[in-house]
Every structure is written in structure tokens, then in C-alpha cells.
Short mmCIF file of C-alpha atoms in Angstrom, two decimals:
data_model
loop_
_atom_site.label_atom_id
_atom_site.label_comp_id
_atom_site.label_asym_id
_atom_site.label_seq_id
_atom_site.Cartn_x
_atom_site.Cartn_y
_atom_site.Cartn_z
CA MET A 1 0.00 0.00 0.01
CA LYS A 2 2.81 2.39 0.89
CA SER A 3 4.55 1.84 -2.44
CA LEU A 4 1.26 2.46 -4.27
CA LEU A 5 0.80 5.78 -2.47
CA ILE A 6 4.34 6.80 -3.42
CA VAL A 7 3.65 6.05 -7.08
CA LEU A 8 0.40 8.03 -6.95
CA LEU A 9 2.07 10.96 -5.29
CA ILE A 10 4.87 11.08 -7.83
CA ALA A 11 2.26 10.89 -10.60
CA LEU A 12 0.28 13.68 -8.94
CA GLN A 13 3.25 15.99 -9.28
CA ALA A 14 2.80 15.75 -13.07
CA THR A 15 -1.00 16.08 -13.15
CA VAL A 16 -0.87 19.18 -15.29
CA SER A 17 2.10 18.17 -17.44
CA ALA A 18 0.44 17.39 -20.73
CA ALA A 19 1.08 13.98 -22.19
CA GLU A 20 -0.25 11.84 -24.99
CA GLY A 21 -3.84 11.12 -23.98
CA ASP A 22 -4.52 14.37 -22.15
CA PRO A 23 -7.39 16.44 -23.60
CA ILE A 24 -6.89 19.27 -26.04
CA ALA A 25 -9.54 21.91 -26.62
CA ILE A 26 -10.30 23.12 -30.14
CA ARG A 27 -12.24 26.38 -30.02
CA MET A 28 -13.77 28.70 -32.62
CA TRP A 29 -14.31 32.41 -32.05
CA GLU A 30 -16.42 35.15 -33.58
CA ASP A 31 -13.40 36.75 -35.26
CA LYS A 32 -12.90 33.41 -37.12
CA THR A 33 -9.84 32.56 -35.03
CA VAL A 34 -9.31 28.89 -34.09
CA SER A 35 -7.56 28.35 -30.77
CA ILE A 36 -5.81 25.17 -29.66
CA GLU A 37 -5.61 24.96 -25.84
CA THR A 38 -3.57 22.24 -24.16
CA HIS A 39 -3.78 20.71 -20.73
CA SER A 40 -0.31 22.09 -19.95
CA GLY A 41 -1.59 25.64 -20.37
CA LEU A 42 -0.41 26.55 -23.86
CA ASN A 43 -2.85 28.47 -26.07
CA LEU A 44 -2.24 28.83 -29.79
CA GLY A 45 -4.39 31.04 -32.00
CA VAL A 46 -4.67 30.37 -35.73
CA LEU A 47 -6.03 33.21 -37.90
CA PRO A 48 -7.30 31.47 -41.06
CA SER A 49 -7.37 34.69 -43.11
CA SER A 50 -5.06 37.67 -43.08
CA SER A 51 -8.19 39.87 -43.17
CA SER A 52 -9.82 38.20 -40.14
CA THR A 53 -8.74 41.12 -37.99
CA SER A 54 -7.16 44.39 -38.90
CA ASP A 55 -3.98 43.74 -36.93
CA ARG A 56 -3.95 39.91 -37.15
CA VAL A 57 -4.30 39.57 -33.37
CA PRO A 58 -7.10 37.37 -31.91
CA ALA A 59 -9.74 39.14 -29.85
CA HIS A 60 -9.28 36.69 -26.96
CA ARG A 61 -6.14 35.72 -25.02
CA VAL A 62 -3.62 33.42 -26.65
CA ASP A 63 0.08 32.77 -26.00
CA GLN A 64 0.91 33.00 -29.68
CA SER A 65 -1.04 33.71 -32.88
CA VAL A 66 -0.08 32.42 -36.35
CA HIS A 67 -1.41 33.06 -39.86
CA ALA A 68 -0.65 32.01 -43.43
CA MET A 69 3.02 32.22 -44.29
CA ASN A 70 5.51 30.28 -46.39
CA ASP A 71 7.58 27.34 -45.13
CA PHE A 72 6.53 27.94 -41.54
CA ASP A 73 7.87 25.43 -38.99
CA HIS A 74 7.95 26.56 -35.36
CA VAL A 75 7.58 25.17 -31.87
CA LEU A 76 5.74 26.72 -28.90
CA PHE A 77 6.77 25.65 -25.42
CA ARG A 78 7.20 26.92 -21.87
CA GLU A 79 10.25 26.27 -19.76
CA VAL A 80 9.81 25.21 -16.12
CA ASN A 81 9.81 28.19 -13.74
CA GLN A 82 9.35 30.61 -16.64
CA SER A 83 6.14 32.60 -16.99
CA ASP A 84 6.34 33.38 -20.74
CA PRO A 85 6.26 30.73 -23.49
CA VAL A 86 8.94 30.54 -26.14
CA PHE A 87 8.00 30.48 -29.84
CA ARG A 88 10.88 29.82 -32.21
CA GLU A 89 11.79 28.15 -35.46
CA ARG A 90 12.14 24.39 -35.14
CA LYS A 91 15.51 22.96 -35.93
CA GLU A 92 15.85 20.22 -38.52
CA ASP A 93 15.22 16.76 -37.03
CA GLU A 94 14.76 18.37 -33.61
CA ALA A 95 13.23 16.11 -30.96
CA VAL A 96 10.55 18.28 -29.44
CA ALA A 97 9.92 17.94 -25.73
CA GLN A 98 6.65 16.93 -24.19
CA ASN A 99 4.21 19.80 -23.52
CA SER A 100 5.26 21.50 -26.78
CA ILE A 101 3.18 22.44 -29.80
CA ILE A 102 4.66 22.01 -33.28
CA VAL A 103 3.17 24.45 -35.82
CA ARG A 104 3.93 24.25 -39.51
CA SER A 105 2.26 25.49 -42.66
CA GLU A 106 1.14 23.25 -45.51
CA HIS A 107 0.63 24.03 -49.16
CA PRO A 108 -0.25 22.12 -52.32
CA SER A 109 2.63 20.61 -54.23
CA ASP A 110 2.28 23.13 -57.12
CA THR A 111 2.47 26.30 -55.02
CA LYS A 112 4.26 27.71 -51.99
CA LEU A 113 1.17 29.62 -50.83
CA ALA A 114 0.07 28.14 -47.46
CA ARG A 115 -3.46 26.75 -47.41
CA GLY A 116 -3.32 24.98 -44.07
CA MET A 117 -1.67 25.09 -40.66
CA ARG A 118 -0.69 21.76 -39.07
CA ILE A 119 -0.54 21.58 -35.28
CA GLU A 120 0.97 18.52 -33.57
CA VAL A 121 0.44 18.28 -29.82
CA ASP A 122 0.10 15.49 -27.24
CA GLY A 123 -0.10 12.76 -29.85
CA VAL A 124 -2.80 14.47 -31.97
CA SER A 125 -2.37 16.09 -35.37
CA ILE A 126 -4.76 18.95 -36.13
CA VAL A 127 -4.93 20.81 -39.44
CA VAL A 128 -6.66 24.17 -39.73
CA ALA A 129 -7.72 25.33 -43.22
CA LEU A 130 -6.49 28.79 -44.17
CA ASP A 131 -7.66 31.43 -46.62
CA LEU A 132 -8.57 29.75 -49.93
CA GLY A 133 -7.53 32.67 -52.06
CA LYS A 134 -8.95 32.61 -55.59
CA GLN A 135 -8.41 28.92 -56.27
CA SER A 136 -11.53 27.17 -57.53
CA LYS A 137 -10.19 23.78 -58.59
CA SER A 138 -8.84 20.70 -56.87
CA LEU A 139 -5.17 20.89 -55.89
CA ASP A 140 -2.50 18.25 -55.52
CA TRP A 141 -1.78 17.72 -51.83
CA GLN A 142 1.27 15.69 -50.77
CA VAL A 143 0.57 15.69 -47.04
CA GLU A 144 0.51 13.28 -44.13
CA PRO A 145 -2.86 12.12 -42.72
CA ALA A 146 -4.33 14.12 -39.85
CA ASP A 147 -6.53 13.24 -36.93
CA VAL A 148 -8.63 16.40 -37.04
CA PHE A 149 -9.40 18.79 -39.92
CA VAL A 150 -10.78 22.17 -38.86
CA VAL A 151 -12.60 24.39 -41.36
CA PRO A 152 -13.64 27.76 -39.95
CA GLU A 153 -15.73 30.25 -41.87
CA LEU A 154 -13.18 31.33 -44.48
CA THR A 155 -15.26 33.79 -46.52
CA SER A 156 -17.53 36.68 -45.62
CA ASP A 157 -19.44 36.95 -48.86
CA GLY A 158 -21.43 33.71 -48.45
CA SER A 159 -19.55 31.84 -51.16
CA PRO A 160 -18.97 28.13 -50.64
CA THR A 161 -16.27 27.21 -48.13
CA LEU A 162 -16.61 23.55 -47.25
CA SER A 163 -17.55 22.44 -50.75
CA ASN A 164 -14.79 24.44 -52.38
CA PRO A 165 -12.66 22.03 -54.50
CA VAL A 166 -9.55 23.13 -52.58
CA ILE A 167 -11.08 22.05 -49.27
CA ILE A 168 -12.41 18.81 -50.75
CA SER A 169 -9.03 17.83 -52.19
CA TYR A 170 -7.36 18.76 -48.89
CA PHE A 171 -9.85 16.68 -46.89
CA GLU A 172 -9.34 13.67 -49.17
CA ALA A 173 -5.54 13.94 -48.79
CA LEU A 174 -5.68 14.29 -44.99
CA LYS A 175 -8.15 11.43 -44.40
CA PRO A 176 -9.08 12.87 -40.95
CA ARG A 177 -10.98 10.99 -38.30
CA GLN A 178 -12.86 14.13 -37.29
CA LEU A 179 -14.00 17.16 -39.25
CA VAL A 180 -14.74 20.30 -37.25
CA VAL A 181 -16.55 23.09 -39.06
CA SER A 182 -18.03 26.48 -38.21
CA SER A 183 -21.77 26.59 -37.69
CA LYS A 184 -21.82 29.69 -39.93
CA ILE A 185 -21.06 27.56 -42.97
CA GLN A 186 -24.27 27.24 -44.94
CA LYS A 187 -26.17 23.97 -44.73
CA GLN A 188 -26.32 23.48 -48.51
CA ASP A 189 -22.55 23.91 -48.53
CA MET A 190 -22.17 21.13 -45.95
CA ASP A 191 -24.64 18.93 -47.83
CA LEU A 192 -22.71 19.30 -51.06
CA PHE A 193 -19.44 18.52 -49.28
CA SER A 194 -20.96 15.33 -47.76
CA THR A 195 -22.28 14.23 -51.13
CA THR A 196 -19.00 14.87 -52.93
CA THR A 197 -16.75 13.21 -50.34
CA GLY A 198 -19.13 10.42 -49.31
CA ILE A 199 -18.55 11.19 -45.62
CA MET A 200 -21.17 9.19 -43.78
CA GLY A 201 -19.97 9.42 -40.19
CA LYS A 202 -22.16 10.68 -37.36
CA SER A 203 -22.79 14.41 -37.14
CA ILE A 204 -22.89 16.46 -33.95
CA GLU A 205 -24.07 20.04 -33.78
CA VAL A 206 -23.38 22.21 -30.75
CA GLU A 207 -24.14 25.88 -30.10
CA HIS A 208 -21.02 26.61 -28.03
CA ASN A 209 -17.45 26.94 -29.36
CA THR A 210 -15.42 24.17 -27.62
CA PHE A 211 -14.60 20.61 -28.64
CA ALA A 212 -12.44 18.17 -26.69
CA VAL A 213 -10.04 15.83 -28.49
CA SER A 214 -7.43 13.38 -27.20
CA MET A 215 -5.21 10.76 -28.72
CA ALA A 216 -7.10 7.91 -27.12
CA GLY A 217 -10.45 9.27 -28.09
CA ILE A 218 -9.57 10.15 -31.67
CA ARG A 219 -7.99 6.80 -32.50
CA ASN A 220 -11.21 5.02 -31.48
CA GLU A 221 -13.14 6.69 -34.27
CA ASP A 222 -13.96 4.09 -36.93
CA SER A 223 -15.36 6.61 -39.42
CA PRO A 224 -15.05 10.39 -39.85
CA ARG A 225 -17.18 12.37 -37.43
CA LEU A 226 -18.52 15.81 -38.29
CA MET A 227 -18.58 18.35 -35.48
CA THR A 228 -20.25 21.73 -35.96
CA LEU A 229 -19.18 24.46 -33.52
CA GLY A 230 -20.55 27.86 -32.65
CA ASP A 231 -18.32 30.83 -31.90
CA SER A 232 -19.12 31.66 -28.24
CA PRO A 233 -18.38 29.83 -24.95
CA LYS A 234 -21.21 27.95 -23.24
CA LYS A 235 -23.11 30.19 -20.83
CA LEU A 236 -23.69 28.54 -17.45
CA SER A 237 -26.76 29.05 -15.31
CA ASP A 238 -26.58 31.94 -12.88
CA GLU A 239 -26.23 29.67 -9.80
CA LEU A 240 -23.65 27.39 -11.40
CA GLU A 241 -21.68 30.42 -12.58
CA ARG A 242 -21.74 31.87 -9.04
CA LEU A 243 -20.43 28.61 -7.54
CA PHE A 244 -17.76 28.31 -10.21
CA LYS A 245 -16.49 31.82 -9.60
CA ALA A 246 -16.31 31.21 -5.83
CA MET A 247 -14.16 28.10 -6.41
CA GLU A 248 -11.98 29.93 -8.91
CA LEU A 249 -11.49 32.78 -6.49
CA SER A 250 -10.34 30.41 -3.73
CA ASN A 251 -7.92 28.81 -6.19
CA LEU A 252 -6.61 32.27 -7.12
CA LYS A 253 -6.14 33.24 -3.46
CA SER A 254 -4.11 30.06 -2.96
CA GLN A 255 -1.98 30.96 -5.91
CA ARG A 256 -1.18 34.33 -4.37
CA VAL A 257 0.20 32.59 -1.29
CA PHE A 258 2.17 29.86 -3.04
CA GLU A 259 3.66 32.05 -5.80
CA LYS A 260 5.75 33.88 -3.19
CA LEU A 261 7.46 30.74 -1.98
CA SER A 262 10.87 29.45 -3.08
CA ALA A 263 11.49 25.82 -4.05
CA LYS A 264 13.22 25.35 -0.72
CA GLN A 265 10.23 26.68 1.19
CA LEU A 266 7.85 24.47 -0.79
CA ASN A 267 9.94 21.42 0.17
CA PHE A 268 10.11 22.33 3.86
CA LYS A 269 9.40 19.29 6.06
CA PRO A 270 8.01 20.39 9.43
CA ALA A 271 9.39 18.57 12.47
CA ASN A 272 5.85 18.03 13.71
CA GLY A 273 5.24 15.56 10.86
CA THR A 274 2.73 17.67 8.90
CA HIS A 275 2.85 17.91 5.13
CA THR A 276 5.20 19.99 3.06
CA PRO A 277 3.69 23.11 1.44
CA ARG A 278 4.31 21.50 -1.95
CA TRP A 279 2.17 18.51 -0.96
CA ASN A 280 -0.63 20.79 0.14
CA SER A 281 -0.59 22.45 -3.24
CA GLU A 282 -0.57 19.19 -5.17
CA HIS A 283 -3.31 17.73 -3.01
CA MET A 284 -5.63 20.69 -3.61
CA MET A 285 -5.14 20.45 -7.36
CA GLY A 286 -5.34 16.67 -7.33
CA ARG A 287 -8.80 16.68 -5.79
CA GLN A 288 -10.22 19.21 -8.18
CA LEU A 289 -8.69 17.47 -11.20
CA LEU A 290 -9.94 14.05 -10.10
CA PHE A 291 -13.50 14.97 -9.15
CA PHE A 292 -14.20 17.08 -12.25
CA SER A 293 -12.48 14.73 -14.67
CA GLN A 294 -14.69 11.93 -13.34
CA ILE A 295 -17.77 13.90 -14.26
CA TYR A 296 -16.43 15.06 -17.61
CA HIS A 297 -15.30 11.56 -18.53
CA ALA A 298 -18.76 10.16 -17.75
CA VAL A 299 -20.25 12.65 -20.20
CA ASP A 300 -17.45 12.56 -22.79
CA PRO A 301 -14.98 9.62 -22.64
CA THR A 302 -12.50 11.71 -24.68
CA ILE A 303 -11.50 13.32 -21.38
CA PRO A 304 -9.69 10.77 -19.17
CA VAL A 305 -10.21 10.34 -15.43
CA MET A 306 -7.15 11.80 -13.74
CA ASN A 307 -7.08 9.68 -10.62
CA LEU A 308 -4.08 11.16 -8.91
CA ASN A 309 -5.39 12.05 -5.48
CA PRO A 310 -3.61 10.39 -2.53
CA LYS A 311 -5.28 11.07 0.81
CA GLN A 312 -2.18 11.06 2.97
CA MET A 313 1.49 11.80 2.47
CA PRO A 314 3.80 8.89 3.39
CA ARG A 315 6.83 9.64 5.57
CA ASP A 316 9.22 8.88 2.67
CA TYR A 317 7.37 11.18 0.26
CA ALA A 318 9.70 12.62 -2.41
CA ALA A 319 8.57 15.42 -4.70
CA ALA A 320 8.79 14.58 -8.37
CA HIS A 321 9.59 18.23 -9.20
CA PRO A 322 11.51 19.62 -6.21
CA ASP A 323 12.96 22.39 -8.41
CA TRP A 324 9.60 23.99 -9.17
CA ASP A 325 9.35 27.39 -7.51
CA GLY A 326 6.18 28.92 -6.09
CA LYS A 327 5.31 30.76 -9.27
CA GLU A 328 5.44 27.51 -11.23
CA GLU A 329 3.29 25.76 -8.60
CA ALA A 330 0.77 28.65 -8.88
CA ARG A 331 0.73 28.24 -12.66
CA GLN A 332 -0.14 24.57 -12.17
CA MET A 333 -3.08 25.62 -9.97
CA GLN A 334 -4.30 27.97 -12.65
CA ARG A 335 -4.06 25.26 -15.30
CA VAL A 336 -6.32 23.02 -13.23
CA SER A 337 -8.77 25.89 -12.87
CA ASP A 338 -8.62 26.49 -16.64
CA PHE A 339 -9.20 22.78 -17.31
CA THR A 340 -12.32 22.82 -15.13
CA ARG A 341 -13.74 25.94 -16.75
CA ARG A 342 -12.77 24.95 -20.32
CA TYR A 343 -14.94 21.81 -20.29
CA ALA A 344 -17.76 23.15 -18.13
CA TYR A 345 -20.05 22.92 -21.16
CA LEU A 346 -20.25 19.19 -20.36
CA LEU A 347 -22.23 20.05 -17.21
CA GLU A 348 -25.21 21.15 -19.26
CA GLY A 349 -28.37 19.41 -18.06
CA ILE A 350 -26.84 18.14 -14.81
CA GLU A 351 -28.93 19.27 -11.86
CA LEU A 352 -26.99 21.08 -9.15
CA ASN A 353 -28.40 19.09 -6.24
CA LYS A 354 -28.49 15.61 -7.77
CA ARG A 355 -25.49 13.26 -7.95
CA ALA A 356 -23.48 14.03 -11.06
CA PRO A 357 -22.63 11.26 -13.57
CA GLY A 358 -19.51 9.33 -12.63
CA SER A 359 -19.31 11.03 -9.25
CA GLY A 360 -20.33 10.67 -5.63
CA TRP A 361 -20.86 14.43 -5.48
CA THR A 362 -23.61 16.77 -6.49
CA LEU A 363 -22.32 19.71 -8.46
CA ALA A 364 -23.33 22.20 -5.80
CA ALA A 365 -21.64 20.20 -3.00
CA LEU A 366 -18.49 19.61 -5.02
CA LEU A 367 -18.05 23.27 -5.93
CA ARG A 368 -18.63 24.38 -2.34
CA GLN A 369 -16.25 21.71 -1.04
CA MET A 370 -13.48 22.77 -3.40
CA ASP A 371 -14.01 26.38 -2.36
CA ARG A 372 -13.42 25.35 1.28
CA HIS A 373 -10.63 22.93 0.39
CA TYR A 374 -8.39 25.57 -1.12
CA GLY A 375 -9.00 27.85 1.83
CA ASP A 376 -8.26 25.17 4.46
CA HIS A 377 -5.06 23.82 2.89
CA THR A 378 -3.74 27.29 2.18
CA ALA A 379 -4.38 28.32 5.78
CA ASN A 380 -2.52 25.18 6.95
CA THR A 381 0.40 26.18 4.72
CA VAL A 382 0.54 29.70 6.14
CA LYS A 383 0.82 28.24 9.65
CA LYS A 384 4.04 26.51 8.63
CA PHE A 385 5.69 29.92 8.09
CA GLU A 386 5.95 30.27 11.90
CA LEU A 387 7.39 26.79 12.59
CA PRO A 388 10.98 26.24 13.69
CA GLY A 389 13.34 25.78 10.73
CA TRP A 390 11.17 27.58 8.17
CA PRO A 391 13.57 28.73 5.40
CA SER A 392 13.99 32.48 5.13
CA GLU A 393 14.10 32.25 1.32
#
């Protein structure tokens, strides 16, 4: 039992380090931007048309935005203990570290003008269609297959987007398992595309703008699935929104305490046998991640259950990331908060005071409990500052 707890605790330290199998959010926005949001906290914005916005900057927050350009091959990543992500050209044959996003442009074999942006992250390949230009005939695509093909609204004059021969030839070359399109694309345009390509997979229409994808979920698709997305986040009920904001505020208050601590202070082992501050932080995040992922998984199996929540710290506990400073630990807390909010659309139709799917909690009780949980464990951490041996820095 002790060894099992040690394994779970070590795994907990990496709960928000994205890996193959962790969920990725694909989102569409009113300005036609497509954002790719990872579990590790990276947020990439793809502007499909140079005229989508006057200054080519998405209207919502992203770490990095990209648009059509020639021979584009970059990597987006964030170093441990660094607040800002790095976006640079990828070196030839470079082995890209976990938690990174590879971004590269694609173009037909007979032109250098980019028509697509390929994003590779956490074991999933996503291709976003870019501005079609004036092409009106099928093009020769020499590209690798993709898991997901995203087609936002590419024109503003109502002309066909999805049934454009360029898109059709691109789709046939990519052979994607999932096709994600903007709900603003006209129905007759979608119908013509379906007839031309023979795509017969199940179709799902949602009003909100977020879609979860993961390596495990995508590889289980036996035929292409069509997902139609809106361009606005799901609006929660007033009471659910109030409870969410209270939990998020408690999480944020905890961040403000932990971000001031050094790695040495986080690893402080009190002589009275209580937990290290780092364990308190990981335990708070672990509970939130576990309980909400259980519910989300029950509604959408694409999102895995992240069962990394040990109840007690063994005496021989060893932190998996003892070099993380307080600011990095706080960033991990925020990523858990972002994860919970990002997929909150899956809570639609679940009554607040009835047991949620896959959970022993009601939504109301869970949200209130997490609100208290952050407060209690943060208060326990603050008490350690007065204990004998507390590091000064």
C-alpha cells in the first residue's frame, strides 16, 4: 500500500504536465480565429485569413497567434519556472519535448502559398484550413494524414467554403478521423461536401465553441465524425456560474500565497510531521482534477479520469519536481482551474443538487467543497511559516 501511495504521489506531481492522452480543446471564435488549448496551459491562435482582424491579433487571449506564411515550422513551449512561453523556429530533425506544440504550414505541391496550418500536440495532429484565395479547382496535396481537420468560416461573402474544391481535395488527402466546421457555414454547402466526399460518419451540432479531443479518443473513431461548432463559450446558469467563480477565487487566493514561496520553502518538512507546502498544493489540485475529470469523462470519454489524489502523504514522500518554485506551482493551480472551466459545457443538463454522472458528489456540493478545500489547505500552509526551521528564502 505504501509503495502504491508513493507512485500516486509522484504521478500527482505531473497532473498538469500534458502527455499523450490528455485532452486538447479546439475552439472557434467570432473573429474566425481557431484556438488550440492544451492541458499544460499553452494556447495557440490560428487566424485562417489575413483579413480576419485588422492587426492579425485574436480578440481573446492566446500565448501565440499564427497566420498564413511560407515554409513555416515553429515550436511553442514553456520552460519550467518561466512565465512566458517561447516560440521559435524548429531545428531540422529536432526532438521536441513533451508539452510543446509544433506548428507548420502546408501548401499544395504546385504552389508555396500556405493553405493549411498543421498543429501537432500530445499525440494528436490537427490541421486548420487557411484562406482559400482565388483557387476554384482541386489541388494536388502531398501531405501526411491528420486526426482532425478544422474548417472555420473562411469567406464573408457567403460563397462556398466547405464544398470548395480546394477544401475537398485537402480533406481527401488528410483522411481525418474528425472534421470540425463552423456553424456559420451554410447547410447546402455542408450537404454538397458530404455528397462529394461520401462522408457518412455521425454528425454532432453544438451551439457553443469548444470541442475536446485526445489521442485515445480520436484513435477510437472508426469513421469520420462531423462536429459543428458555434463561436461563443457555453453560458452557465446563474447559480452554477456563481459557484464556479467562488471556487476559482479560492484557487486564485491560494496561488497568491504559493507564488511567493521558493522551491526550498515548498519542500520544507516540518518537524511536527505535517505535510510540506508542496504537498498541500498538489493535493488541492489533485482533488479538483480528479473529481471534475470523473464527471467530464462520464459525459465525454475523450476526457480521461485523472485519478491522482492520494489522501495522505507517506513519511518517505519525495517530490517529483523539487525544483519548481512557487510561481510555477501557482501556474499549475491555474491550469487546473482552466481545465475545469474549459470543459464546463459538459455540465449542461446536470442538476446542481443531484448526484453528477460518474461522481459521488452533487455539483453544488463539489463546488462548495473545493472552495473550502483551497482555503483550508492554504491556511494550513501559512501556519508553517511560523514553525521552527522555516527557510527564510
